[in-house]
Coordinates of C-alpha atoms in Angstrom, one line a residue:
X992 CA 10.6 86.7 -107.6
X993 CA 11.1 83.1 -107.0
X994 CA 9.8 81.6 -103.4
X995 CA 11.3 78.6 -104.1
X996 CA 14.6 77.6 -102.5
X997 CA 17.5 77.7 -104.9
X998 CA 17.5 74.9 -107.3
X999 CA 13.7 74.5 -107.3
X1000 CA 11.9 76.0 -110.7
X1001 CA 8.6 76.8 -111.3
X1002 CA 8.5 73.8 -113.4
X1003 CA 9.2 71.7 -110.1
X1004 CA 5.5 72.7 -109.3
X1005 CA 4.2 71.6 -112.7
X1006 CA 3.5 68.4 -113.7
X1007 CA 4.0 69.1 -117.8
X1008 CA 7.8 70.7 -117.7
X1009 CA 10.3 69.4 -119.9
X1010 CA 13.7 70.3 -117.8
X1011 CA 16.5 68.1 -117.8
X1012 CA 17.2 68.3 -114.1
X1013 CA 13.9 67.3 -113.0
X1014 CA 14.6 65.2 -110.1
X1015 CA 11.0 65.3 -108.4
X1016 CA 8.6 62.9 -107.4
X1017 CA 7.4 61.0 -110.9
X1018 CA 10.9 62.5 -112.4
X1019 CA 12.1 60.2 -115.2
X1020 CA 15.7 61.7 -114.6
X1021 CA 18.0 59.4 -114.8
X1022 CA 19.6 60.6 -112.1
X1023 CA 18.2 59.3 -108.4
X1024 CA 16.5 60.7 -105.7
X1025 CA 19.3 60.4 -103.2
X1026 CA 21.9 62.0 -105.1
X1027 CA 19.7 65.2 -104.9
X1028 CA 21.6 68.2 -102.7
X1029 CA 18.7 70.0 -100.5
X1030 CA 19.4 73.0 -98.5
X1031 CA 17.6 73.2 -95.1
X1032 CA 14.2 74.3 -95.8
X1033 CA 12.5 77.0 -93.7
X1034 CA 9.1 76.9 -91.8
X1035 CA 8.1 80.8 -91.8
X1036 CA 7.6 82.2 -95.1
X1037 CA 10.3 83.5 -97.4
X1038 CA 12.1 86.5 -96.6
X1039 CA 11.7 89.4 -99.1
X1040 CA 13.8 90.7 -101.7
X1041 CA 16.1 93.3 -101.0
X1042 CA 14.8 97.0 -101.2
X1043 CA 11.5 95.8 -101.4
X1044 CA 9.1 96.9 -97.8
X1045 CA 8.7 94.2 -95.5
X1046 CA 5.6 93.2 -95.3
X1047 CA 3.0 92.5 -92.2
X1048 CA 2.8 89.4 -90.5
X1049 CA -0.3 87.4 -91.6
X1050 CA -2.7 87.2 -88.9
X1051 CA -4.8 84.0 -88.7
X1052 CA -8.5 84.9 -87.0
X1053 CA -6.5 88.0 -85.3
X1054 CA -3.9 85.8 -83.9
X1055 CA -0.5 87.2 -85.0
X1056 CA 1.6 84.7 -86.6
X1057 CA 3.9 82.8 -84.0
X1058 CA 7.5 83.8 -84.4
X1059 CA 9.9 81.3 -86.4
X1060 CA 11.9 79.2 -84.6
X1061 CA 14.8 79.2 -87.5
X1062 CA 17.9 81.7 -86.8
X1063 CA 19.6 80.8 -89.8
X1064 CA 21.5 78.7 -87.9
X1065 CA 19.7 75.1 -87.0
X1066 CA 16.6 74.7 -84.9
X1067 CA 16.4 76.2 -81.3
X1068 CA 12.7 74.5 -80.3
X1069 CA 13.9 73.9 -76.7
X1070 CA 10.8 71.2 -77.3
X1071 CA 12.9 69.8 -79.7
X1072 CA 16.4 69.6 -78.5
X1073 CA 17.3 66.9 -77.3
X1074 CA 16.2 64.6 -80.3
X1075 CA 18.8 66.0 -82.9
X1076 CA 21.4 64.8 -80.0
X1077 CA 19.8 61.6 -79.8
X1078 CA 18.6 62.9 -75.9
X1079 CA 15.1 61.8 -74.8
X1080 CA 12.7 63.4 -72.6
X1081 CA 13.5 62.3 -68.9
X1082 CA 17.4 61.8 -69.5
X1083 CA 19.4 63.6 -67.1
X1084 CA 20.3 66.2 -69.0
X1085 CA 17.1 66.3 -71.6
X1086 CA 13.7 68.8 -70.7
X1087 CA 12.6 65.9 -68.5
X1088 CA 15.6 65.6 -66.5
X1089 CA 17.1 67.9 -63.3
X1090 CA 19.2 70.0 -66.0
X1091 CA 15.6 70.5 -68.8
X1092 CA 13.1 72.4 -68.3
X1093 CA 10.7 72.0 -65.5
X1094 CA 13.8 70.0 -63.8
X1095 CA 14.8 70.6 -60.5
X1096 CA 18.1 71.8 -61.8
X1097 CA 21.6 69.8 -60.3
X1098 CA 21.1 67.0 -57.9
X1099 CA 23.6 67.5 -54.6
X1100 CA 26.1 64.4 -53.8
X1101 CA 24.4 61.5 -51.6
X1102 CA 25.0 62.5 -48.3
X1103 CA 27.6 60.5 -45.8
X1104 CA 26.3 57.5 -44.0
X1105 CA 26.1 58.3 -40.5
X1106 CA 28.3 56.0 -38.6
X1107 CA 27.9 57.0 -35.4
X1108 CA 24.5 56.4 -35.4
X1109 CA 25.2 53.0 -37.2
X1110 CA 27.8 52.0 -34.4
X1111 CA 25.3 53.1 -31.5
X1112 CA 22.2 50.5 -32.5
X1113 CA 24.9 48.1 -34.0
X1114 CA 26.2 47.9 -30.0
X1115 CA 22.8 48.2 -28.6
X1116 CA 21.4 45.1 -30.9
X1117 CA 24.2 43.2 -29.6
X1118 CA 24.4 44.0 -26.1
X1119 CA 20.3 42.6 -26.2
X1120 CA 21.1 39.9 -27.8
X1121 CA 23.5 38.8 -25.2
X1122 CA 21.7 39.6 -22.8
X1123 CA 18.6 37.5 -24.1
X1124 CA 21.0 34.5 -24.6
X1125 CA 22.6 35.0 -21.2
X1126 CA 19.4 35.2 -19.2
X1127 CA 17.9 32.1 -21.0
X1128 CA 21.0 29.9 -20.3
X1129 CA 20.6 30.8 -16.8
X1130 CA 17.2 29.8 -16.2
X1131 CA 18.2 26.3 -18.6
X1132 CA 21.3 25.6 -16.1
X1133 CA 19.6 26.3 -12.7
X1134 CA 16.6 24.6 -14.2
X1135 CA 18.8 21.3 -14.5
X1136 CA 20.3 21.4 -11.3
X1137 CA 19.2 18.2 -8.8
X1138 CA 18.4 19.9 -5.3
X1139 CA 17.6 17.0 -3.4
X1140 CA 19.7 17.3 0.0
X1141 CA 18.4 19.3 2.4
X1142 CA 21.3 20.4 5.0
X1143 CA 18.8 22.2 7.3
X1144 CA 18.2 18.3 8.2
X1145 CA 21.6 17.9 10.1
X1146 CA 21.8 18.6 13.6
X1147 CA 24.4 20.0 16.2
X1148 CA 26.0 21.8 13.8
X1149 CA 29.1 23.8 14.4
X1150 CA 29.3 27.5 13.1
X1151 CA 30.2 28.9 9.9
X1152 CA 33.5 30.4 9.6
X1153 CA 34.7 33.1 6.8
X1154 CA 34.9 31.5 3.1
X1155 CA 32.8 28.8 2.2
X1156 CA 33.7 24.8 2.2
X1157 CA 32.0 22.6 -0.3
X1158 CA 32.0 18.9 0.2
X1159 CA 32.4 17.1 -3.6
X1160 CA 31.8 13.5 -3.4
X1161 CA 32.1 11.0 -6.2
X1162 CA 29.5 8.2 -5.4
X1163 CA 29.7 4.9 -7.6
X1164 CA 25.9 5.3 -7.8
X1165 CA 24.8 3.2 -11.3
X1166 CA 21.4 4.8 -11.4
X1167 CA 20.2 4.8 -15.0
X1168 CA 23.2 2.6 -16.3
X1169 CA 22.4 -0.4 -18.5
X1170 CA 23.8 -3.5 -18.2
X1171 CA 25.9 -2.9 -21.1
X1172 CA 27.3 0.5 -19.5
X1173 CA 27.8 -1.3 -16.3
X1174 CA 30.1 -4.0 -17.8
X1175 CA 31.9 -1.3 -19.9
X1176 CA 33.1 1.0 -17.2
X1177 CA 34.1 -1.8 -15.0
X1178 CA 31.2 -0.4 -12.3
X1179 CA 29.9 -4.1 -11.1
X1180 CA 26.3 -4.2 -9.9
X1181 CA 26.5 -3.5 -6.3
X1182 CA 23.6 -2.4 -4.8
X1183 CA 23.0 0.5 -2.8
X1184 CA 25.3 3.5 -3.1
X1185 CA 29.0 4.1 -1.8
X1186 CA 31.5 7.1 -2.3
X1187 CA 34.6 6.3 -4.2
X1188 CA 36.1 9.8 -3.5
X1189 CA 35.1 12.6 -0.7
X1190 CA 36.9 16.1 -1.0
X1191 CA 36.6 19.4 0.7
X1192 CA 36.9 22.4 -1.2
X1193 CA 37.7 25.8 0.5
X1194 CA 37.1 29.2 -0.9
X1195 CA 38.1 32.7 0.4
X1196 CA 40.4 35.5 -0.1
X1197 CA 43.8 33.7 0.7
X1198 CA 43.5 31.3 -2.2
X1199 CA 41.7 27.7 -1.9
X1200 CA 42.7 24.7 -0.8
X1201 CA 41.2 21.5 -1.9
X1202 CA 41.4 18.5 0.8
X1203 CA 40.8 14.7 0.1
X1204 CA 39.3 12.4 2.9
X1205 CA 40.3 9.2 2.2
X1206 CA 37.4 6.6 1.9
X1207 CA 39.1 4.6 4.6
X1208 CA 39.6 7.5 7.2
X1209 CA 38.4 5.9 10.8
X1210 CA 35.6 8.1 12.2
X1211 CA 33.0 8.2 14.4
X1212 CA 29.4 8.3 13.7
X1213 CA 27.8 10.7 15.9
X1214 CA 23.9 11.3 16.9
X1215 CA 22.1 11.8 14.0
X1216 CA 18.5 12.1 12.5
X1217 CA 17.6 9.6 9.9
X1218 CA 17.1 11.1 6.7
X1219 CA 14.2 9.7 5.3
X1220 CA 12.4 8.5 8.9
X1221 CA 13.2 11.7 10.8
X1222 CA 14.3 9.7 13.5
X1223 CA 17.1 10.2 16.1
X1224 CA 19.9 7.7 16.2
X1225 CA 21.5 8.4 19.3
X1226 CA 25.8 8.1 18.9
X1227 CA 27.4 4.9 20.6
X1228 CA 31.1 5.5 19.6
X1229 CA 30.7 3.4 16.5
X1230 CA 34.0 2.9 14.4
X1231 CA 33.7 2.9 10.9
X1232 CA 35.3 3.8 7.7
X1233 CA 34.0 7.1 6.4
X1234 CA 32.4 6.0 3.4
X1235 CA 30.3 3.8 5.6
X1236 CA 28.2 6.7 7.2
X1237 CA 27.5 7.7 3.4
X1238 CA 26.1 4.1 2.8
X1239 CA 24.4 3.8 5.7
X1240 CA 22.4 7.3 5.7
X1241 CA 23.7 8.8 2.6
X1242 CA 24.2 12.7 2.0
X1243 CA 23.4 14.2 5.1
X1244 CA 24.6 11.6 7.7
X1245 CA 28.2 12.5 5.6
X1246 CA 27.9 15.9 6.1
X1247 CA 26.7 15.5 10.0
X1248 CA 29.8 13.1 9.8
X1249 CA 32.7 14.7 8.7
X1250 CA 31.3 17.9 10.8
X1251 CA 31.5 16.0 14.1
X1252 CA 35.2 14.8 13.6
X1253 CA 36.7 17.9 12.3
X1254 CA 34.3 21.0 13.6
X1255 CA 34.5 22.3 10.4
X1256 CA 31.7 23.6 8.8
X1257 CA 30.3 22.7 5.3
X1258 CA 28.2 25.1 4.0
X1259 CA 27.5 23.0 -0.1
X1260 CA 27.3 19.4 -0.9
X1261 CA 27.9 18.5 -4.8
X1262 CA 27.8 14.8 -6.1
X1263 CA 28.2 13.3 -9.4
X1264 CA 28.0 9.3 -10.1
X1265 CA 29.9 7.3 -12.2
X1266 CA 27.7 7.8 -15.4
X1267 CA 27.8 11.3 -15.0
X1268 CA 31.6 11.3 -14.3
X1269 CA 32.3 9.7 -17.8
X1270 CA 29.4 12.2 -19.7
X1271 CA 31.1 14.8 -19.0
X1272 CA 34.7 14.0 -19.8
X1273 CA 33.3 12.9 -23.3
X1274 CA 31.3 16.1 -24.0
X1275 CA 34.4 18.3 -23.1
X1276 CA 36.4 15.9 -25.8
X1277 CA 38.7 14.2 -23.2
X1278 CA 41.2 15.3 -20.6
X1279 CA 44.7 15.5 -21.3
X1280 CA 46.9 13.6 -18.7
X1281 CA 50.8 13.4 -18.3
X1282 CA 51.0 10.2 -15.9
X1283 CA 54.3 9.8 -14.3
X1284 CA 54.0 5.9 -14.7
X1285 CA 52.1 3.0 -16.1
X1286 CA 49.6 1.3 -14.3
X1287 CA 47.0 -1.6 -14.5
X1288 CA 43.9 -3.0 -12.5
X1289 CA 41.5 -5.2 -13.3
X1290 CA 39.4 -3.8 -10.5
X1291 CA 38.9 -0.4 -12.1
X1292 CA 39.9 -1.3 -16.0
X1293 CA 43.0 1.0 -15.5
X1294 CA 45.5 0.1 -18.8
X1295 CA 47.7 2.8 -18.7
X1296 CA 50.9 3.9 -20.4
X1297 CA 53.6 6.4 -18.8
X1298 CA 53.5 9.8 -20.6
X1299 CA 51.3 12.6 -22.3
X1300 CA 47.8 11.2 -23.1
X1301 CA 43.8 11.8 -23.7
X1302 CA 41.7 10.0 -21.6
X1303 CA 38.0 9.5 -22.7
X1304 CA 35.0 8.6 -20.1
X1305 CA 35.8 5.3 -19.7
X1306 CA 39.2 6.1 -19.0
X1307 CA 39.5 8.8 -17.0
X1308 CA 36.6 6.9 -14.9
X1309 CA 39.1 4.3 -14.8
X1310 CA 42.2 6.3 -13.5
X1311 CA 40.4 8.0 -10.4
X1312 CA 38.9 4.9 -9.3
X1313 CA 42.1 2.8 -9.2
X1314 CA 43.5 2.3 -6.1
X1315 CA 44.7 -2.0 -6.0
X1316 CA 47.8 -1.1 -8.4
X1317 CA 49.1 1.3 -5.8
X1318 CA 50.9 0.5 -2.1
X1319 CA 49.6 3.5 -0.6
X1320 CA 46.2 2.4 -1.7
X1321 CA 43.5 5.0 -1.1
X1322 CA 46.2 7.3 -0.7
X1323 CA 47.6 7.0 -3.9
X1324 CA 43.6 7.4 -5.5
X1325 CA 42.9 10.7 -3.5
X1326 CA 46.1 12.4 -5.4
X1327 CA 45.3 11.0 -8.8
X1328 CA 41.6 12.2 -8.3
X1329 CA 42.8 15.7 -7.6
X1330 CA 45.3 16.0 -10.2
X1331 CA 42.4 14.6 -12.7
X1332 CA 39.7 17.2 -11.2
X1333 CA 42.2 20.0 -12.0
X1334 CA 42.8 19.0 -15.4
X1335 CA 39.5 18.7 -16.2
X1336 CA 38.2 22.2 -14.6
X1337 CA 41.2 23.6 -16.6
X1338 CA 40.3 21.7 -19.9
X1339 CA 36.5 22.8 -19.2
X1340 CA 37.8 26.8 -18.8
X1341 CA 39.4 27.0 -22.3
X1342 CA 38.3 29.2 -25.0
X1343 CA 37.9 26.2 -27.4
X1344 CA 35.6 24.9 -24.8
X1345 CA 33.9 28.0 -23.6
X1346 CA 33.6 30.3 -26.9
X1347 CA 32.0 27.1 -29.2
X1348 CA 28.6 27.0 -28.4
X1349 CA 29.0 23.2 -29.3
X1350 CA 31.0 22.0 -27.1
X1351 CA 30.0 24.5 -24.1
X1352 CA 26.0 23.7 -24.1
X1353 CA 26.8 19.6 -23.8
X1354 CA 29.3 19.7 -21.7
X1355 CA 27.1 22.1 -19.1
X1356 CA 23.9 20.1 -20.0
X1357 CA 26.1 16.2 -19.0
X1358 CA 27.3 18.1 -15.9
X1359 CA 24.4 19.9 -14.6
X1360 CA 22.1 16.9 -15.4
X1361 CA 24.9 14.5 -13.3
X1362 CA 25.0 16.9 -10.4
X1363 CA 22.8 16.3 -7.3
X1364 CA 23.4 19.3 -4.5
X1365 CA 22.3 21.2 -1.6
X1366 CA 18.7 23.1 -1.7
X1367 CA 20.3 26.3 -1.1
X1368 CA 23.5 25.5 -3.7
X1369 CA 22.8 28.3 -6.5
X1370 CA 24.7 28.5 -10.3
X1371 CA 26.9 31.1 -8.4
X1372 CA 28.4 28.7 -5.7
X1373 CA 28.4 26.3 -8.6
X1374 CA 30.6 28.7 -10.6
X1375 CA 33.0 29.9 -7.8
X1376 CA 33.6 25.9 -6.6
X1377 CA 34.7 25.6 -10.4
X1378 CA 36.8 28.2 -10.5
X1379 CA 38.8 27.8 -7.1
X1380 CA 39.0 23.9 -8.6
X1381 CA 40.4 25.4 -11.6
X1382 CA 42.6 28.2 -9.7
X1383 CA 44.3 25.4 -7.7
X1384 CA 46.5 24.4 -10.5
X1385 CA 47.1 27.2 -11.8
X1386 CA 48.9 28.3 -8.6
X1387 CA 46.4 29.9 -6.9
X1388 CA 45.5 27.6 -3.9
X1389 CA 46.7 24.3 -2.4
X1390 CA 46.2 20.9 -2.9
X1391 CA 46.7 17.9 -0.2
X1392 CA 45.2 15.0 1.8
X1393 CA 43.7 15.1 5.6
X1394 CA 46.8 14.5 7.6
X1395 CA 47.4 10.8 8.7
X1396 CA 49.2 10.0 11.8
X1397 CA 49.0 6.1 11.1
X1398 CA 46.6 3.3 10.4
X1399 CA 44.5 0.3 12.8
X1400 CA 42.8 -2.3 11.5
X1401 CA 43.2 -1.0 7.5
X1402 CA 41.5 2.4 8.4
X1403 CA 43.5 5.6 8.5
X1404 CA 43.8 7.9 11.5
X1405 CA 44.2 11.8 11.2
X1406 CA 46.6 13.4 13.1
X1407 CA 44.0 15.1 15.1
X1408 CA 47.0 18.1 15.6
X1409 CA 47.2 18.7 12.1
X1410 CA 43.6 18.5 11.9
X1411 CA 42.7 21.2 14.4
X1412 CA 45.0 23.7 13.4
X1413 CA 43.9 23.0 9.7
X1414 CA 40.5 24.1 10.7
X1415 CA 41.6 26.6 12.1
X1416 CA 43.0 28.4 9.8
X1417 CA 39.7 27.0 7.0
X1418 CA 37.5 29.0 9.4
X1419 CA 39.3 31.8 9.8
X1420 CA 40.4 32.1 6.1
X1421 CA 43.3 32.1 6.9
X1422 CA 46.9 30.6 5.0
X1423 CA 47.0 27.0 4.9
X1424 CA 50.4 26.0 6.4
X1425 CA 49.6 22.5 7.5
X1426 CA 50.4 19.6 5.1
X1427 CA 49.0 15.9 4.8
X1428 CA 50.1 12.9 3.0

């Protein structure tokens, strides 16, 4: 019986044969190694010959022999497969892997991103954010504000009505100007401080109304305590043109002013001087005008054309300060200051402005820091004056000029009337239905 696979002899295990086919190791065949055929060759030990009793399993220091891993058919060492495939241990689908053994069999599908939870903290990061940034911008604004008249100083006053009246004046204060800046906006070097435009500004539920008080109105100045000294000045009928009570006491002698000729109440007093005029026209890019005619004045530096146009700081400081190309004067000024105030407030409301952080943080810093108001004025008031300034083109309110019944001596007289039943209907809230000039 031969052990040997077929094509093996017994002189294969010999090293002194003389066979012709001997293709072994130190063969001098001619024929080579490679070219040999070789049958797979089992591990366990050769199966016996037919009839013959099978005999017992060897038994190595009473250890039965291990079983053979060879079915005829190929290896089935699970330890083994995998490299016959060209698999290797930790492959997803070799022993190492979920699908070998000791794997933790299939892995499920990655599970769905929770969106609604995403959404929720998405919202609630934003929300804090905007509430971070809208709280900080608040305490930069009121921080900015310049609370230096103090209304509690003026006497006799009469009462508040319903709504709220703010006085806006523009002074041609220079404080802080150069002499460059001076000469470029046409400001001269005056000293002392006078107001080139005086409006009142109403607020309530039947729409506003924005009146001008012409600079040269005729007025009386009334009993009044000085604003620095604390002194009484006791009223002798005194004459004077209305920006004269503003030189000669400034904010609050105004305010006691106006008060004591009209019995209206003013509840806010905003300001902004020439400088601050012209800042913030430049940081809100220009105002767009559509002038109904050409105009010059070498006053004022007024050069302007008839039609659509974009006035810068210089300009538009220009235009509401002209009054000698005019023949109603101070008259014609009041108008072209209100129609430039509502241009801007509107140009200052759009979302070009307003949504680009840009543009909005310099033109609140150049108005805020050019702004001098009432102690008790808060960002709110501030906000609703702008707003009823805004809503006053825009249909929503009315626009005019204290009524005039005539002039003596160049100053303007108010048809005193017109001028009671106007505050009439201011302190009661109710629809303006007077008209001025």
């Amino acid at each position: 019986m031969n052990d040997w696979p077929d094509g093996w002899s017994g002189d294969n295990r010999s090293n002194g044969g003389n066979s012709g086919n001997r293709y072994g190791r130190g063969s001098a065949g001619a024929q080579p190694e490679g070219a040999r055929v070789m049958r797979q060759v089992r591990r366990g030990p050769a199966a016996p010959a037919p009839g013959s009793p099978a005999a017992p399993p060897p038994s190595y220091g009473g250890v039965p022999q291990q079983p053979t891993y060879d079915d005829g058919q190929g290896y089935d060492d699970p330890y083994d497969s995998g490299y016959n495939t060209g698999q290797v241990y930790g492959s997803p689908n070799g022993p190492g892997g979920p699908q070998g053994p000791g794997g933790g069999g299939s892995r499920g599908p990655r599970p769905a991103p929770n969106w609604r939870r995403r959404i929720k903290w998405t919202a609630i990061t934003l929300v804090t954010l905007l509430v971070v940034v809208s709280v900080s911008t608040y305490f930069w604004a009121d921080s900015k504000l310049h609370r230096d008249v103090d209304l509690s100083t003026v006497i006799d006053r009469p009462d508040a009505g319903e709504g709220t009246n703010y006085l806006i004046v523009g002074s041609d204060s220079r404080a802080g100007m150069s002499a460059e800046e001076k000469k470029k906006l046409h400001t001269g070097s005056a000293e002392g401080k006078r107001t080139d435009s005086m409006m009142i500004l109403h607020t309530g539920d039947n729409g506003s109304t924005l009146i001008s008080l012409p600079r040269d109105s005729n007025v009386t100045i009334p009993t009044y305590k000085g604003s620095t000294s604390g002194k009484t000045f006791q009223g002798t009928g005194r004459q004077v043109k209305l920006n004269a009570a503003y030189a000669e006491d400034g904010p609050t002698l105004l305010v006691r002013t106006i008060e004591a000729n009209t019995g209206l109440h003013i509840d806010h007093y905003v300001e902004i001087g020439f400088a601050g005029f012209a800042n913030i026209v430049d940081a809100v890019g220009g105002v767009e005008m559509n002038l109904d005619q050409g105009f010059k004045d070498k006053y004022s530096g007024a050069d302007f054309k008839k039609g659509k146009q974009t006035l810068n700081g210089e300009q538009a400081l220009a235009f509401v300060r002209t009054r000698h190309a005019f023949a109603a004067s101070d008259l014609q000024r009041t108008k072209n200051q209100q129609k430039f105030l509502a241009a801007l407030a509107h140009q200052v409301a759009t979302p070009g402005t307003v949504l680009n952080p840009f543009k909005l943080y310099p033109t609140m810093g150049a108005g805020l820091d050019s702004l001098t108001v009432d102690k008790d004025m808060s960002l709110w008031d501030l906000a609703d004056m702008f707003w009823a300034m805004k809503g006053v083109t825009g249909g929503d309110g009315k626009s005019m000029n204290m009524p005039v019944s005539g002039s003596t001596g160049g100053n303007l007289v108010w048809d005193k009337a017109k001028v009671k039943t106007l505050v009439n209907e201011l302190q009661n809230d109710e629809k303006v239905t007077v008209s001025g000039n």
